[in-house]
Tab-separated table of C-alpha atoms in Angstrom:
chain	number	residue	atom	x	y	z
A	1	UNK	CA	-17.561	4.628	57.804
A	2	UNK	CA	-21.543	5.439	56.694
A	3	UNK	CA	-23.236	2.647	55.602
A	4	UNK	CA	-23.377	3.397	52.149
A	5	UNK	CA	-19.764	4.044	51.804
A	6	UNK	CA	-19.640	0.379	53.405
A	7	UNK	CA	-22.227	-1.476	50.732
A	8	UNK	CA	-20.832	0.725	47.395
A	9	UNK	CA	-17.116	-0.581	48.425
A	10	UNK	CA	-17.645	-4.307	47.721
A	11	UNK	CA	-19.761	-3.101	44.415
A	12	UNK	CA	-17.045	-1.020	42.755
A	13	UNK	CA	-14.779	-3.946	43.495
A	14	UNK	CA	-17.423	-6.510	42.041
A	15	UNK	CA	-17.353	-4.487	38.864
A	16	UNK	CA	-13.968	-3.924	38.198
A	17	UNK	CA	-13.839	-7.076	38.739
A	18	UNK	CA	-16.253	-8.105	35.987
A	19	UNK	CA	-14.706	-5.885	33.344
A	20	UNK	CA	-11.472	-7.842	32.629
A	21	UNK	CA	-13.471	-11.171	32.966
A	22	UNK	CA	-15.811	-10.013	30.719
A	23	UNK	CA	-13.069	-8.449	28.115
A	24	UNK	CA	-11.535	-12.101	28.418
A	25	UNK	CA	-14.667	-14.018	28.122
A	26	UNK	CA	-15.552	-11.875	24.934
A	27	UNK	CA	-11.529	-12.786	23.864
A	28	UNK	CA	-12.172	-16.137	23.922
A	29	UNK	CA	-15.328	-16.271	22.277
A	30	UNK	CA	-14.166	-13.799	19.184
A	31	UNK	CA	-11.198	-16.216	19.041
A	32	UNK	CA	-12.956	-19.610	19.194
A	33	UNK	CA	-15.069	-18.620	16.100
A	34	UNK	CA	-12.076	-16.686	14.020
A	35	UNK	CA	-9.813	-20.118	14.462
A	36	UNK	CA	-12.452	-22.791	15.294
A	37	UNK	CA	-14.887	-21.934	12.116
A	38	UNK	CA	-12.380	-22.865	9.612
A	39	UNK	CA	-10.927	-25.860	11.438
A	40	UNK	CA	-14.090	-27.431	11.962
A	41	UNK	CA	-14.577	-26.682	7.946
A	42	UNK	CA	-11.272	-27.756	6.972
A	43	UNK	CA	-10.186	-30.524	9.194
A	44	UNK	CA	-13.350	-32.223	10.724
A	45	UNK	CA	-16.764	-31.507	9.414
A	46	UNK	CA	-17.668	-35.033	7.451
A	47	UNK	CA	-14.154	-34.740	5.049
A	48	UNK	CA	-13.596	-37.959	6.297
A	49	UNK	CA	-8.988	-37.238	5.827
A	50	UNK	CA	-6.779	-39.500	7.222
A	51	UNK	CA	-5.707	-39.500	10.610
A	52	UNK	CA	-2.613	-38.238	10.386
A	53	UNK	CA	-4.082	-34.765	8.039
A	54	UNK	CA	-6.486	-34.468	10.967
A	55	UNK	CA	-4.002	-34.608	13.891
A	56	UNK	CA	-1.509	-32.219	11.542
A	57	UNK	CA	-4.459	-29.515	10.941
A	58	UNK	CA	-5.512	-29.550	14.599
A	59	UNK	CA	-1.776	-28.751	15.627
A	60	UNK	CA	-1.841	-26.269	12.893
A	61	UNK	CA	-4.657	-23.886	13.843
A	62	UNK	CA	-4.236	-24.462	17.461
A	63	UNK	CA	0.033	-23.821	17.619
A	64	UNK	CA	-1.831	-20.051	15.232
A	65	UNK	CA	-4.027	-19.910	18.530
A	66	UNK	CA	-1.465	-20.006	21.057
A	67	UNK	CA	0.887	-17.557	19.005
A	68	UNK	CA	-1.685	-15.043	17.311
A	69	UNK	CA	-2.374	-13.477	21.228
A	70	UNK	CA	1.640	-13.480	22.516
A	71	UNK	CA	2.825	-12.530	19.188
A	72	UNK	CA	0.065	-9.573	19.224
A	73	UNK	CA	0.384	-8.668	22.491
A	74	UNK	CA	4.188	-8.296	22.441
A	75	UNK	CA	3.869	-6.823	18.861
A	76	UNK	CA	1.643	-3.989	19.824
A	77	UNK	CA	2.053	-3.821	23.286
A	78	UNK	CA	5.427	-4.164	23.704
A	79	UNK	CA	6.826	-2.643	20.615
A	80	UNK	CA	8.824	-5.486	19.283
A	81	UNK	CA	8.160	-5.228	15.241
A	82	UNK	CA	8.525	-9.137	13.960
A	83	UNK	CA	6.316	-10.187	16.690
A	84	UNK	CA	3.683	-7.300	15.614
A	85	UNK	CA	4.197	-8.714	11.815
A	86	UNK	CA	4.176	-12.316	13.169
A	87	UNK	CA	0.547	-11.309	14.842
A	88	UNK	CA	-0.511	-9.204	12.552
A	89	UNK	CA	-0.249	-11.705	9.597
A	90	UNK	CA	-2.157	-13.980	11.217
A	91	UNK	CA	-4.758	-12.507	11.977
A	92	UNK	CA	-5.519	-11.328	8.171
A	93	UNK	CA	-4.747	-15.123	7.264
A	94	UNK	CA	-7.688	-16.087	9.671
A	95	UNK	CA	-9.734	-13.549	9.110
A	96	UNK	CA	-9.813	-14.503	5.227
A	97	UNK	CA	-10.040	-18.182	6.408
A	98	UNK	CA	-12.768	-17.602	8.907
A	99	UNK	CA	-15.357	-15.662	6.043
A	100	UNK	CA	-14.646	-17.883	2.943
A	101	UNK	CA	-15.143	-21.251	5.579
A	102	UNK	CA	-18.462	-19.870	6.076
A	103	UNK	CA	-18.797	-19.527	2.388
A	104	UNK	CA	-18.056	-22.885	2.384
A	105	UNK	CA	-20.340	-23.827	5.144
A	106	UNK	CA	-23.426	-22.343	2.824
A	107	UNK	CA	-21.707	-24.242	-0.096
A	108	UNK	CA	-21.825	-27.430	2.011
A	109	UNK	CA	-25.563	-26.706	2.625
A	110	UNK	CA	-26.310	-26.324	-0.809
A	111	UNK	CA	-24.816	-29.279	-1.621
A	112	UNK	CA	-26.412	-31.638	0.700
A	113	UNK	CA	-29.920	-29.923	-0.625
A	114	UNK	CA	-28.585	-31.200	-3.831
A	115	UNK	CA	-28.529	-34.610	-2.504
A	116	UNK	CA	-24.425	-34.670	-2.534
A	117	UNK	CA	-23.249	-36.889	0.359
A	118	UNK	CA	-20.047	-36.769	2.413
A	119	UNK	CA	-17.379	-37.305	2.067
A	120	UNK	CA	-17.787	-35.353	-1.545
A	121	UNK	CA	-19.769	-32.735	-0.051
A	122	UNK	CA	-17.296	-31.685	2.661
A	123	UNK	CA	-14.394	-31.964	0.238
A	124	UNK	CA	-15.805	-29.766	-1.950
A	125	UNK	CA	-16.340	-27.246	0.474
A	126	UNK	CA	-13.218	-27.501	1.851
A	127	UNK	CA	-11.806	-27.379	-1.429
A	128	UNK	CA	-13.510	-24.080	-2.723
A	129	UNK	CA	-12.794	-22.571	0.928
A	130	UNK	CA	-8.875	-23.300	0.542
A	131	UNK	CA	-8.776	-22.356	-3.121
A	132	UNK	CA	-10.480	-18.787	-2.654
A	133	UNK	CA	-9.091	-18.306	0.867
A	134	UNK	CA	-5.560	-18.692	-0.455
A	135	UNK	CA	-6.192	-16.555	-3.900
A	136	UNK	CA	-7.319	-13.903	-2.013
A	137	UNK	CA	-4.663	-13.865	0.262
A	138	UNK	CA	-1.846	-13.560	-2.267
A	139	UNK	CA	-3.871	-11.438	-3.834
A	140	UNK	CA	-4.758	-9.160	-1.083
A	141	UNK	CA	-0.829	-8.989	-0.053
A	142	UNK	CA	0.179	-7.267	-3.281
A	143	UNK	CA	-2.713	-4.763	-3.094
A	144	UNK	CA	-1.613	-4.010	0.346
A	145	UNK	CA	1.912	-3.395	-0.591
A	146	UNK	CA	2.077	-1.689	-4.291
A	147	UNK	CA	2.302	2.018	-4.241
A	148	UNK	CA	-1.526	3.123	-4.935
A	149	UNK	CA	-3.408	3.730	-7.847
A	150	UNK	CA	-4.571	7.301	-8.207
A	151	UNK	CA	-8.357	8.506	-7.382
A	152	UNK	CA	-9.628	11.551	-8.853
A	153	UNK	CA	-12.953	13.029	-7.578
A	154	UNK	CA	-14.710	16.181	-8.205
A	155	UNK	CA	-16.274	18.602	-5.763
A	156	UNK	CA	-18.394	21.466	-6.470
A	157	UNK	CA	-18.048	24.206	-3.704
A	158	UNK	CA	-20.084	26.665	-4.235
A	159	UNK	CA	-18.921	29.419	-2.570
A	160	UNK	CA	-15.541	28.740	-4.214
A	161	UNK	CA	-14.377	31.910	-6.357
A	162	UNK	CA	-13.411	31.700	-9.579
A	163	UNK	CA	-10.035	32.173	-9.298
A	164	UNK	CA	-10.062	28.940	-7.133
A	165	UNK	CA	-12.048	26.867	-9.674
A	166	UNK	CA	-9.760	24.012	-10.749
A	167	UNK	CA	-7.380	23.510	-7.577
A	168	UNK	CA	-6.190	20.192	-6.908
A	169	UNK	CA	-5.858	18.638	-3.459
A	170	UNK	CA	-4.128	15.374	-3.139
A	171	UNK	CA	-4.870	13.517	-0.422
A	172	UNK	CA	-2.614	11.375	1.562
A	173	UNK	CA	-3.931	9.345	4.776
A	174	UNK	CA	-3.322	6.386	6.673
A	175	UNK	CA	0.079	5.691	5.697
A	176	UNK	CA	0.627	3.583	8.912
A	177	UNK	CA	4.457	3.516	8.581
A	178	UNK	CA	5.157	0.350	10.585
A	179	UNK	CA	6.358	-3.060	11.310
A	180	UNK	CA	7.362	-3.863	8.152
A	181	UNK	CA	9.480	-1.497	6.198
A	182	UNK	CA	7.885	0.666	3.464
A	183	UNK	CA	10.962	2.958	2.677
A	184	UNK	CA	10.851	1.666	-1.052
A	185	UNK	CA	6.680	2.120	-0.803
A	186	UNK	CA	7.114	5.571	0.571
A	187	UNK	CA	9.458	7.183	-2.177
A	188	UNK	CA	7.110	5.362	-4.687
A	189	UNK	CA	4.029	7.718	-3.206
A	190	UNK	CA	6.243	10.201	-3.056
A	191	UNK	CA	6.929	10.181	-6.420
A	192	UNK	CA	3.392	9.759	-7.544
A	193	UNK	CA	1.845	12.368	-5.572
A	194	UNK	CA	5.254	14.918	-7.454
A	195	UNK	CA	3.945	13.601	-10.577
A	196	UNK	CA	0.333	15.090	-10.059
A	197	UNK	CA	1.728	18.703	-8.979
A	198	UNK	CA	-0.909	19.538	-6.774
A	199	UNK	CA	-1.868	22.666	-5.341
A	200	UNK	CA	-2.173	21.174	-1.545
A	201	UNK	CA	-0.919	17.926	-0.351
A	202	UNK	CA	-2.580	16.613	2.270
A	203	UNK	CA	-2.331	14.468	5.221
A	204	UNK	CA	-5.162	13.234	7.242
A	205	UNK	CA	-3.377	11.273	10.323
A	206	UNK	CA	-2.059	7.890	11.366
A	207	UNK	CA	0.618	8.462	9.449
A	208	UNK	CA	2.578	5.983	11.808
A	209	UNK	CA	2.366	2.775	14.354
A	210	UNK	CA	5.463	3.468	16.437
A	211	UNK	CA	7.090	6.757	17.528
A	212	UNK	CA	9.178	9.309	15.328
A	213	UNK	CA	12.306	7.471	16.265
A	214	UNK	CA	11.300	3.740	15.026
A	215	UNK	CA	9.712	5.224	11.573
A	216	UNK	CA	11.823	8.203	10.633
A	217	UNK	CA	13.441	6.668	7.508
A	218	UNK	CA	9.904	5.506	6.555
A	219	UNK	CA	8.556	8.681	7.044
A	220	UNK	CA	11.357	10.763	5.332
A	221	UNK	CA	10.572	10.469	1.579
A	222	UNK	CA	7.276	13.018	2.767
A	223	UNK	CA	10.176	15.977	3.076
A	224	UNK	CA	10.083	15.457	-0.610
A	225	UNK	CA	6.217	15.968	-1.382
A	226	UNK	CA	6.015	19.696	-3.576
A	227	UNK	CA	2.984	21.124	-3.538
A	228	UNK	CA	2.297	25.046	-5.084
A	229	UNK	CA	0.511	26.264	-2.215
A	230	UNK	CA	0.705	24.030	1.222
A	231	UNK	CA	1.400	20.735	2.552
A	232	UNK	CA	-0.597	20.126	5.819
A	233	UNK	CA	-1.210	17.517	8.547
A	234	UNK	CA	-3.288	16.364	10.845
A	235	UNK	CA	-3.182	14.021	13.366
A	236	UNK	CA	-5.346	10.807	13.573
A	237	UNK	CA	-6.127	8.248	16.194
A	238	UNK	CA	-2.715	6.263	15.865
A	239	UNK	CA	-0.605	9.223	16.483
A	240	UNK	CA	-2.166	9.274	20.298
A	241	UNK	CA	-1.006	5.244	20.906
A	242	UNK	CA	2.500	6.463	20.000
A	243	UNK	CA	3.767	10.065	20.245
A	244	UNK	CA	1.794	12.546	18.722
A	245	UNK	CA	3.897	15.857	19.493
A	246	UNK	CA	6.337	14.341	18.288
A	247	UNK	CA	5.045	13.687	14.851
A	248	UNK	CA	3.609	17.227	14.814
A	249	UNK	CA	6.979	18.607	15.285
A	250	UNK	CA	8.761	15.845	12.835
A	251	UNK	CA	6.716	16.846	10.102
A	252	UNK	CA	6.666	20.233	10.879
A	253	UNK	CA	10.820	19.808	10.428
A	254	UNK	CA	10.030	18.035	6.762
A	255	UNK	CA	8.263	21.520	5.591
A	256	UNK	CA	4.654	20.535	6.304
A	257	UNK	CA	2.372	22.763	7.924
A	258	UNK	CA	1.109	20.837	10.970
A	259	UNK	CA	-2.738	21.800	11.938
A	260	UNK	CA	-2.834	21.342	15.013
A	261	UNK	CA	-6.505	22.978	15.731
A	262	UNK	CA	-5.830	26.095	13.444
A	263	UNK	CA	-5.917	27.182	9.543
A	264	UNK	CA	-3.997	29.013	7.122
A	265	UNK	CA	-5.153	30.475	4.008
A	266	UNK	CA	-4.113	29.748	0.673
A	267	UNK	CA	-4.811	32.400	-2.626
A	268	UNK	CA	-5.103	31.592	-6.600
A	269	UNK	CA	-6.490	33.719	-8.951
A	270	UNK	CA	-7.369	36.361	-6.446
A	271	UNK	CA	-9.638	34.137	-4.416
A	272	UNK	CA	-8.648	32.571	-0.693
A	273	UNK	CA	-9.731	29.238	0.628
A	274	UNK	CA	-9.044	28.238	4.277
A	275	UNK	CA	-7.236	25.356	4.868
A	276	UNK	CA	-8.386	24.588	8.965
A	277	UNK	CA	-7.510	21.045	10.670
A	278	UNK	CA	-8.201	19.511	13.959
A	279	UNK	CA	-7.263	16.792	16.045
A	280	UNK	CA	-7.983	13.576	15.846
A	281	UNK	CA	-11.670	12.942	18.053
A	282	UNK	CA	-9.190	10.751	20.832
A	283	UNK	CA	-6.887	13.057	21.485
A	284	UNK	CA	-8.629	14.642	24.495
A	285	UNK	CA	-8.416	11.237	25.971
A	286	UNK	CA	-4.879	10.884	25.290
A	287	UNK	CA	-4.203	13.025	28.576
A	288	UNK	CA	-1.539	15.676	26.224
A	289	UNK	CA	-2.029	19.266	27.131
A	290	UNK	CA	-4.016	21.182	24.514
A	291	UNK	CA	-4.503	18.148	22.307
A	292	UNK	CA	-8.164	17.746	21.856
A	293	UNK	CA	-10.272	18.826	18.449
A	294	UNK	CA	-11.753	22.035	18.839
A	295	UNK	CA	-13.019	23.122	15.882
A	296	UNK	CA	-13.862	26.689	17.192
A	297	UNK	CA	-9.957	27.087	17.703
A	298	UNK	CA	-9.074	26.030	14.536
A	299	UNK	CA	-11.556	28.443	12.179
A	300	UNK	CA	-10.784	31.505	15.118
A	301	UNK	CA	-9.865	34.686	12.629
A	302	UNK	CA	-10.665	32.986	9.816
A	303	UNK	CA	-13.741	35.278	7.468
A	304	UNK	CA	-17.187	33.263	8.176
A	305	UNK	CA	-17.691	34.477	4.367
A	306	UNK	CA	-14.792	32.195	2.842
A	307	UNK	CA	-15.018	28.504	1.825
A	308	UNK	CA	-13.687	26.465	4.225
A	309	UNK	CA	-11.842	22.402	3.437
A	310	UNK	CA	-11.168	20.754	6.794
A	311	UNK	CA	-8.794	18.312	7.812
A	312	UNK	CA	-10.808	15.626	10.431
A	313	UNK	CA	-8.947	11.947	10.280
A	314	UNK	CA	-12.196	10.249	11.253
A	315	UNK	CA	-15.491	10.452	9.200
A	316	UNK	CA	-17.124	10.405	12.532
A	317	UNK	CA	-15.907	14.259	12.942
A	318	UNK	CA	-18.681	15.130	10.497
A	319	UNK	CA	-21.213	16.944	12.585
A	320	UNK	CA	-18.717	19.647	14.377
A	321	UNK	CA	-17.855	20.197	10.589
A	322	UNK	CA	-21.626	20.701	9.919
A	323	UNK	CA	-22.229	22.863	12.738
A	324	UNK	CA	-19.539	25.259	11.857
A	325	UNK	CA	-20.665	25.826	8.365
A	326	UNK	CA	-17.176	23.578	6.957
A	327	UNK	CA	-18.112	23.362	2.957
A	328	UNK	CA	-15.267	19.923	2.601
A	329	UNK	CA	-14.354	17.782	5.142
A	330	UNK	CA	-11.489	15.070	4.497
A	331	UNK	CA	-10.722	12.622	6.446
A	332	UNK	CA	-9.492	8.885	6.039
A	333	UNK	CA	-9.471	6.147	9.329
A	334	UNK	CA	-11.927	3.773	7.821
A	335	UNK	CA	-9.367	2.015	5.292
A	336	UNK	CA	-12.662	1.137	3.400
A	337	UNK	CA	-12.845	-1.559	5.563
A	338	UNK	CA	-9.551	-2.939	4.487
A	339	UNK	CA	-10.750	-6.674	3.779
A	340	UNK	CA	-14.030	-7.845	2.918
A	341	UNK	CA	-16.565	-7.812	4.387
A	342	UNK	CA	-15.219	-5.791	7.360
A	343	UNK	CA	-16.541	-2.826	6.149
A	344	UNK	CA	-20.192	-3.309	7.383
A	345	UNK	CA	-17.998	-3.461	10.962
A	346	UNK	CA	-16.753	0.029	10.369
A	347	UNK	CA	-20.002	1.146	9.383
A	348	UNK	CA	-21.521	0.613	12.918
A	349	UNK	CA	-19.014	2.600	14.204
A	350	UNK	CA	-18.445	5.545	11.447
A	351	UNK	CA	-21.029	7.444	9.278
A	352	UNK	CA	-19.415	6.878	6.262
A	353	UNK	CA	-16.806	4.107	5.014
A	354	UNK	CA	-15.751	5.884	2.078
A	355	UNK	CA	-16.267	8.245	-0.954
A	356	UNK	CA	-18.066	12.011	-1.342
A	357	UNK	CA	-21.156	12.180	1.174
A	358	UNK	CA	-23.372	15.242	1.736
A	359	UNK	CA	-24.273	16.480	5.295
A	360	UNK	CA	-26.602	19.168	6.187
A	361	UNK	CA	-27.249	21.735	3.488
A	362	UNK	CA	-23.648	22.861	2.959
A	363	UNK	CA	-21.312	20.051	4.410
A	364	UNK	CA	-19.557	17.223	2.248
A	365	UNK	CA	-17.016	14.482	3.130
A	366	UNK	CA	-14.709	12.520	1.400
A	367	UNK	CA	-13.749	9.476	3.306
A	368	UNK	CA	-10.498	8.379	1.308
A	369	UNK	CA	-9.846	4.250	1.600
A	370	UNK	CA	-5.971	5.295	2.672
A	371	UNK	CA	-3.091	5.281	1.470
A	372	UNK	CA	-1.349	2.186	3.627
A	373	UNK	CA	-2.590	-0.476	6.029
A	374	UNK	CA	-3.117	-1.009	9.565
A	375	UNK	CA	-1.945	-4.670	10.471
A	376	UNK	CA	-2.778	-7.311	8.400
A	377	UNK	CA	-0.887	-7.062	5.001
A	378	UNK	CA	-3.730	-7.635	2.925
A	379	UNK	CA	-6.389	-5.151	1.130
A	380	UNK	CA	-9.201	-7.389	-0.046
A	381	UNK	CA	-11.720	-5.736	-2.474
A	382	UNK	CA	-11.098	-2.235	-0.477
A	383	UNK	CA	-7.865	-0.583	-2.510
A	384	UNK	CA	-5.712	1.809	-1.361
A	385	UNK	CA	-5.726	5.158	-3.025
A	386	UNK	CA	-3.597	8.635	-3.382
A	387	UNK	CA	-6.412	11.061	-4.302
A	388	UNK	CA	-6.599	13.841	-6.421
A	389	UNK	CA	-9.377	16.010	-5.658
A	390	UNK	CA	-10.385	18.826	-7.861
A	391	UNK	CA	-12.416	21.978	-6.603
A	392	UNK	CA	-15.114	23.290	-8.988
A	393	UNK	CA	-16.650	26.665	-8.677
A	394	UNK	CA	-20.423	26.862	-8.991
């Protein structure tokens, strides 16, 4: 064995080592704060509550910390749907807990600067933490399930011919068919999306948590979307935890047109627009043959001299679109950050969290809030939305 063959071995072993301890350290932390925040805020702090409310909230938050991780982990890792609502419920509960106890921490603050002493001052914050936490939270649950109101935007295109000027695209994204079951929500977008008789209907990916089997009768009130011209898909990131050629094919077998890095073009008024789509940026990770997004694929044949909208599930996908001269890129994934004040989270990680952008001298984006959820049940001061977006000539 050479020597350096000898030293690297123990390394590579030291630092696959570390990973998973680290992962788990970083677990633990993320966890301590999200449950021990609003205990501390809540239960102890200087509230001063009887015994017996103190034991009762400590077994409270810590029985939620001993069943958010199994119920999570057997949820989304195992497949088993009331554990995965089970999890997934709590974790919006604490996450709305965790912010507004902060709230409540500053309140606190405030309050002692105001020469307010404990136990009043503690009360109070606890008070105003439980009050808001648990408004929200009822609140949030609706928004998360009602069918969603209707955005309309306008985009001017202009290399759009006139014949095109006017064209509605209604965008659907994010519909996250899951865990709990949306068959009633589904017709209801259905029906909404019908009522707007679009031109295209969209899709822009993770249109399910599960595979084609576990969501088809969530999934089947799509086969009933009309649109004049098309009805197209793309896959997003969700598609490649579950089975993504398999919801190519199922929706392909609804009557959509699944683009799967390649266009079509659609004609009004004697004026073509091409339709193109791509992959979702994971898939090339997700180890599928041909499943990565290749933009150069998906605009081959198409004329350089036409306008071009582009289905891309993750605002991140923005530059390819630049670089190959894409006039409208849609795309969802973000969820607007979903519940407040997540979305400054999503912003590290994406360009855009949501509405019409402008990149490079040609290039726009709209980043749609989606249509569903991921998770948690709860939409807090990020709505869903089923847009309607118009085309306008120059």
């Amino acid at each position: 064995m050479a020597t350096s063959e000898a030293v690297s071995g123990p390394a590579v072993r030291r630092r696959s080592l570390l990973r998973p301890l680290a992962f788990v350290a970083t677990l633990a932390v993320v966890l301590g704060l999200l449950f021990g925040v609003p205990w501390w805020s809540l239960v102890m702090a200087g509230n001063a509550w009887p015994g017996v409310v103190r034991v009762l909230g400590t077994v409270v938050f810590a029985a939620a910390l001993v069943v958010f991780p199994v119920t999570m982990f057997l949820g989304h890792g195992r497949g088993v749907d009331w554990a995965a609502r089970t999890g997934d419920t709590i974790l919006g509960a604490v996450w709305i807990l965790f912010v507004w106890a902060v709230a409540g921490d500053l309140l606190r603050l405030a309050l002692l600067a105001g020469g307010v002493g404990d136990p009043v001052r503690s009360r109070v914050a606890a008070g105003f933490t439980v009050l808001v936490a648990a408004g929200l939270g009822v609140w949030g649950y609706r928004e998360a399930m009602r069918v969603p109101r209707v955005r309309r935007v306008e985009v001017r295109i202009p290399r759009l011919g006139a014949g095109l000027d006017g064209l509605r695209i209604v965008q659907l994204t994010d519909t996250h068919y899951g865990p709990i079951d949306r068959v009633a929500w589904s017709k209801g977008v259905t029906e909404v999306v019908n009522s707007l008789e679009a031109d295209i209907v969209t899709h822009t990916g993770d249109i399910a948590d599960g595979t084609v089997a576990q969501r088809t009768d969530q999934a089947a009130p799509l086969g009933d979307v009309r649109a004049r011209l098309a009805r197209v898909y793309v896959t997003g990131n969700h598609e490649y935890f579950g089975e993504a050629q398999g919801w190519l094919d199922h929706m392909r077998a609804l009557g959509w047109e699944p683009l799967h890095n390649r266009h079509i073009v659609v004609e009004r008024g004697g004026d073509q627009l091409v339709v193109a789509g791509v992959d979702d940026r994971t898939a090339a990770g997700a180890g599928l043959e041909g499943h990565r997004a290749d933009h150069a694929l998906a605009l081959e044949g198409a004329d350089p001299d036409l306008p071009v909208v582009l289905l891309a599930h993750q605002p991140k996908q923005i530059d390819a679109a630049v670089a190959h001269g894409i006039d409208l890129q849609l795309s969802g994934h973000t969820h607007g950050g979903q519940i407040w004040p997540f979305h400054y989270l999503v912003r590290v990680d994406q360009p855009v969290v949501q509405g019409l952008t402008r990149h490079g001298a040609r290039t726009q984006l709209f980043t749609s809030r989606g249509t569903g959820f991921w998770g948690p049940p709860f939409r807090v001061f990020a709505p869903s939305e089923i847009t309607e977006i118009t085309l306008r000539a120059k």
